[in-house]
CSV table of C-alpha atoms in Angstrom, one decimal:
chain,number,residue,atom,x,y,z
L,13,MET,CA,11.1,100.9,-101.9
L,14,LEU,CA,8.1,101.2,-99.7
L,15,LEU,CA,9.0,97.8,-98.5
L,16,ALA,CA,12.4,98.2,-97.9
L,17,ALA,CA,11.4,101.7,-95.8
L,18,GLY,CA,9.0,100.2,-93.9
L,19,PRO,CA,11.7,98.2,-91.1
L,20,ALA,CA,12.4,102.1,-90.5
L,21,TRP,CA,9.2,102.8,-88.8
L,22,ALA,CA,9.0,99.9,-86.3
L,23,ASP,CA,7.4,101.2,-82.9
L,24,ILE,CA,8.2,99.4,-79.8
L,25,ALA,CA,5.2,99.4,-77.4
L,26,THR,CA,5.5,98.8,-73.3
L,27,TYR,CA,2.8,97.6,-71.4
L,28,THR,CA,2.3,96.8,-67.6
L,29,SER,CA,0.6,94.5,-67.8
L,30,GLN,CA,0.6,90.7,-68.8
L,31,SER,CA,-2.6,90.4,-70.1
L,32,ALA,CA,-2.7,93.6,-72.2
L,33,HIS,CA,0.4,92.2,-73.2
L,34,LEU,CA,-0.9,88.4,-74.4
L,35,GLY,CA,-3.7,90.6,-75.5
L,36,ALA,CA,-0.9,92.3,-77.8
L,37,VAL,CA,0.8,89.2,-79.6
L,38,GLY,CA,0.2,85.9,-81.2
L,39,ALA,CA,1.4,82.5,-79.8
L,40,THR,CA,3.0,82.7,-77.0
L,41,GLY,CA,6.1,80.4,-75.2
L,42,VAL,CA,6.6,81.0,-70.6
L,43,ASP,CA,10.0,79.9,-69.6
L,44,THR,CA,9.3,79.2,-65.6
L,45,PHE,CA,13.0,78.2,-64.7
L,46,ASP,CA,11.2,75.9,-62.4
L,47,ASP,CA,14.2,73.4,-64.1
L,48,LEU,CA,16.4,75.3,-62.5
L,49,VAL,CA,18.2,73.7,-59.6
L,50,VAL,CA,18.7,76.9,-56.2
L,51,ASP,CA,22.6,76.5,-57.0
L,52,GLU,CA,24.9,78.8,-58.8
L,53,PHE,CA,25.5,77.9,-62.4
L,54,ALA,CA,28.0,79.0,-65.3
L,55,SER,CA,26.4,81.7,-68.1
L,56,PRO,CA,25.4,82.0,-71.0
L,57,LEU,CA,22.4,79.6,-70.8
L,58,ASN,CA,20.4,77.9,-74.2
L,59,ARG,CA,17.1,78.0,-73.1
L,60,ALA,CA,13.6,78.0,-75.3
L,61,ALA,CA,10.5,79.5,-73.9
L,62,GLY,CA,7.6,77.2,-76.3
L,63,ALA,CA,8.5,77.2,-79.3
L,64,PHE,CA,11.0,79.8,-79.6
L,65,SER,CA,14.9,79.3,-78.1
L,66,TYR,CA,17.3,81.9,-76.1
L,67,THR,CA,20.0,82.6,-74.8
L,68,ALA,CA,20.6,84.5,-71.4
L,69,ALA,CA,23.7,86.0,-70.3
L,70,ILE,CA,24.8,87.3,-67.5
L,71,THR,CA,27.8,89.7,-67.7
L,72,GLY,CA,29.6,88.6,-64.7
L,73,GLY,CA,29.8,84.6,-66.5
L,74,THR,CA,27.1,83.4,-63.4
L,75,GLY,CA,23.9,83.4,-62.0
L,76,PHE,CA,21.8,81.7,-59.8
L,77,GLY,CA,18.6,79.9,-59.8
L,78,ALA,CA,16.6,81.7,-56.5
L,79,SER,CA,12.9,81.0,-54.9
L,80,ASP,CA,11.1,81.3,-52.3
L,81,ASP,CA,9.8,78.3,-51.5
L,82,ASP,CA,12.2,75.8,-53.4
L,83,VAL,CA,8.8,75.2,-56.1
L,84,ASP,CA,8.3,78.8,-57.8
L,85,VAL,CA,12.4,79.3,-59.1
L,86,TRP,CA,13.5,82.6,-61.0
L,87,LEU,CA,16.9,83.5,-63.0
L,88,THR,CA,18.9,86.3,-61.0
L,89,SER,CA,22.6,87.5,-61.6
L,90,GLY,CA,25.8,86.7,-59.3
L,91,SER,CA,26.4,90.2,-58.7
L,92,MET,CA,23.9,93.7,-58.1
L,93,ASP,CA,26.1,95.3,-60.7
L,94,ASP,CA,25.1,92.2,-63.4
L,95,THR,CA,22.8,93.2,-66.2
L,96,ILE,CA,21.2,89.8,-67.7
L,97,THR,CA,20.6,89.5,-71.4
L,98,PHE,CA,18.3,87.2,-73.7
L,99,SER,CA,18.8,87.3,-77.4
L,100,GLY,CA,18.7,85.1,-80.2
L,101,PHE,CA,15.1,84.4,-80.2
L,102,GLY,CA,14.8,84.7,-84.0
L,103,THR,CA,12.9,86.4,-86.6
L,104,GLY,CA,9.3,85.3,-86.0
L,105,ALA,CA,9.3,86.8,-82.0
L,106,ALA,CA,7.5,90.2,-82.1
L,107,GLY,CA,7.3,90.5,-78.2
L,108,ALA,CA,8.7,89.7,-75.2
L,109,GLY,CA,8.2,90.1,-71.9
L,110,GLY,CA,8.0,88.5,-67.8
L,111,TYR,CA,8.1,89.4,-64.1
L,112,PHE,CA,11.0,92.0,-62.8
L,113,PHE,CA,12.6,92.1,-59.6
L,114,GLY,CA,15.1,92.0,-56.6
L,115,SER,CA,16.4,89.5,-54.5
L,116,ASP,CA,18.5,89.1,-51.8
L,117,ARG,CA,22.5,87.8,-51.4
L,118,PHE,CA,20.4,84.5,-49.9
L,119,GLY,CA,18.0,84.3,-53.5
L,120,PHE,CA,15.0,85.5,-51.5
L,121,SER,CA,12.8,88.2,-53.4
L,122,GLN,CA,14.0,91.5,-51.6
L,123,ALA,CA,12.3,95.4,-51.7
L,124,ILE,CA,14.8,97.5,-54.4
L,125,ASP,CA,14.0,100.8,-55.5
L,126,HIS,CA,14.0,100.4,-58.3
L,127,ILE,CA,14.5,98.0,-61.9
L,128,THR,CA,15.3,98.8,-65.5
L,129,ILE,CA,14.4,96.8,-68.5
L,130,SER,CA,15.5,97.4,-72.4
L,131,ALA,CA,14.0,95.6,-75.4
L,132,THR,CA,15.6,95.9,-78.4
L,133,ASP,CA,14.3,95.0,-81.9
L,134,SER,CA,15.5,94.8,-85.3
L,135,THR,CA,16.3,98.3,-86.9
L,136,GLY,CA,17.9,98.6,-83.5
L,137,ALA,CA,15.1,101.0,-81.5
L,138,THR,CA,15.1,100.4,-77.9
L,139,VAL,CA,13.0,101.6,-75.4
L,140,THR,CA,14.1,101.8,-71.9
L,141,HIS,CA,11.2,100.7,-68.6
L,142,VAL,CA,12.1,101.2,-65.1
L,143,ILE,CA,9.8,99.9,-62.3
L,144,ASP,CA,9.9,101.6,-59.1
L,145,ALA,CA,9.8,99.4,-55.5
L,146,PRO,CA,9.3,96.1,-58.2
L,147,GLY,CA,7.4,93.2,-56.4
L,148,PRO,CA,7.1,89.0,-57.7
L,149,ASP,CA,4.5,90.4,-59.9
L,150,SER,CA,5.9,93.6,-61.5
L,151,PHE,CA,5.5,93.1,-65.3
L,152,ALA,CA,6.9,94.6,-67.3
L,153,GLY,CA,6.3,93.4,-71.3
L,154,PHE,CA,7.2,94.8,-75.2
L,155,VAL,CA,6.0,94.5,-78.8
L,156,SER,CA,7.9,95.8,-80.7
L,157,THR,CA,6.3,95.9,-84.8
L,158,ALA,CA,9.3,94.6,-86.6
L,159,TYR,CA,10.6,92.0,-84.0
L,160,LEU,CA,12.7,91.3,-81.1
L,161,THR,CA,16.7,90.7,-80.7
L,162,SER,CA,16.9,91.6,-77.1
L,163,LEU,CA,15.8,92.2,-73.6
L,164,SER,CA,18.0,93.1,-70.6
L,165,VAL,CA,17.7,93.5,-67.5
L,166,SER,CA,19.5,95.2,-64.4
L,167,ILE,CA,19.1,97.6,-61.7
L,168,GLY,CA,20.9,100.6,-61.9
L,169,GLY,CA,23.9,99.9,-59.9
L,170,ALA,CA,21.7,100.2,-56.7
L,171,ALA,CA,22.8,98.5,-53.9
L,172,ASP,CA,20.2,96.9,-52.5
L,173,GLY,CA,19.5,93.8,-54.5
L,174,TRP,CA,20.1,91.5,-57.8
L,175,PRO,CA,18.3,91.7,-60.4
L,176,THR,CA,16.0,88.9,-60.8
L,177,ILE,CA,12.7,87.8,-63.5
L,178,ASP,CA,10.3,84.9,-63.8
L,179,ASP,CA,8.3,83.5,-66.9
L,180,LEU,CA,10.0,84.9,-69.7
L,181,HIS,CA,7.3,85.7,-72.1
L,182,ILE,CA,8.1,85.0,-76.2
L,183,SER,CA,5.4,86.3,-78.5
L,184,ALA,CA,5.4,85.4,-82.2
L,185,PRO,CA,3.6,88.8,-83.6
L,186,VAL,CA,-0.8,88.9,-83.9
L,187,PRO,CA,-1.4,87.1,-87.8
L,188,GLU,CA,-2.4,89.7,-90.0
L,189,PRO,CA,-5.5,90.0,-90.5
L,190,ALA,CA,-4.5,89.5,-95.2
L,191,ALA,CA,-2.7,86.1,-93.4
L,192,TYR,CA,-5.8,85.0,-93.0
L,193,ALA,CA,-7.3,85.5,-96.2
L,194,LEU,CA,-4.6,84.2,-97.9
L,195,MET,CA,-5.0,81.7,-95.8
L,196,LEU,CA,-8.8,80.8,-96.6
L,197,ALA,CA,-8.2,81.1,-100.2
L,198,GLY,CA,-6.1,78.2,-99.8
L,199,LEU,CA,-8.7,75.8,-98.2
L,200,GLY,CA,-10.9,76.8,-100.4
L,201,LEU,CA,-9.0,76.1,-103.4
L,202,LEU,CA,-8.5,72.7,-101.4
L,203,GLY,CA,-11.8,72.5,-100.9
L,204,CYS,CA,-12.8,73.3,-104.7
L,205,ALA,CA,-9.8,70.8,-106.1
L,206,ALA,CA,-11.0,68.0,-103.5
L,207,ARG,CA,-14.5,68.2,-104.9
L,208,ARG,CA,-13.0,68.4,-109.2
L,209,ARG,CA,-11.2,64.8,-108.1
L,210,GLN,CA,-14.8,63.4,-106.7
L,211,ALA,CA,-16.0,64.6,-109.5
């Protein structure tokens, strides 16, 4: 009964520092988007961040690879009004985040008033975070005590840029101390078994 009730108490924490976010999660995969061509593509995209596969869907049906220098490429939408949604992380993802900012019609980074990022977890809980005057170094990350099911980004209808993301982070949870104890106990039993065989 207590196990069934546990997920209802899940909580989503928000981080605005990449280092703090990484300190709150386990193994993290990062999709840099640097393999995208600086051009238009059809949505959705099936991609991976390390060991985590995911889908990137853009409401308008098209997106763009964009960049200031054609080396560090990021993902942006085809319309100012679009929402970019990342989902399909699987049950192992406790954290997700990235760098969120705006770009102009040519794909260059651009100052915008604000950008809105929302994270939803397996309990249905949703947390929304707004970054005012975001730039390419504006990080936001979310960590759930359950597991994350989606992350979405938009500029909320503000007609001053396109929602853009770089370096999507998807993370596993930090292993519980009990998991370490079980692993150590298992290794100890294997060591005992090996010694008995030698004897």
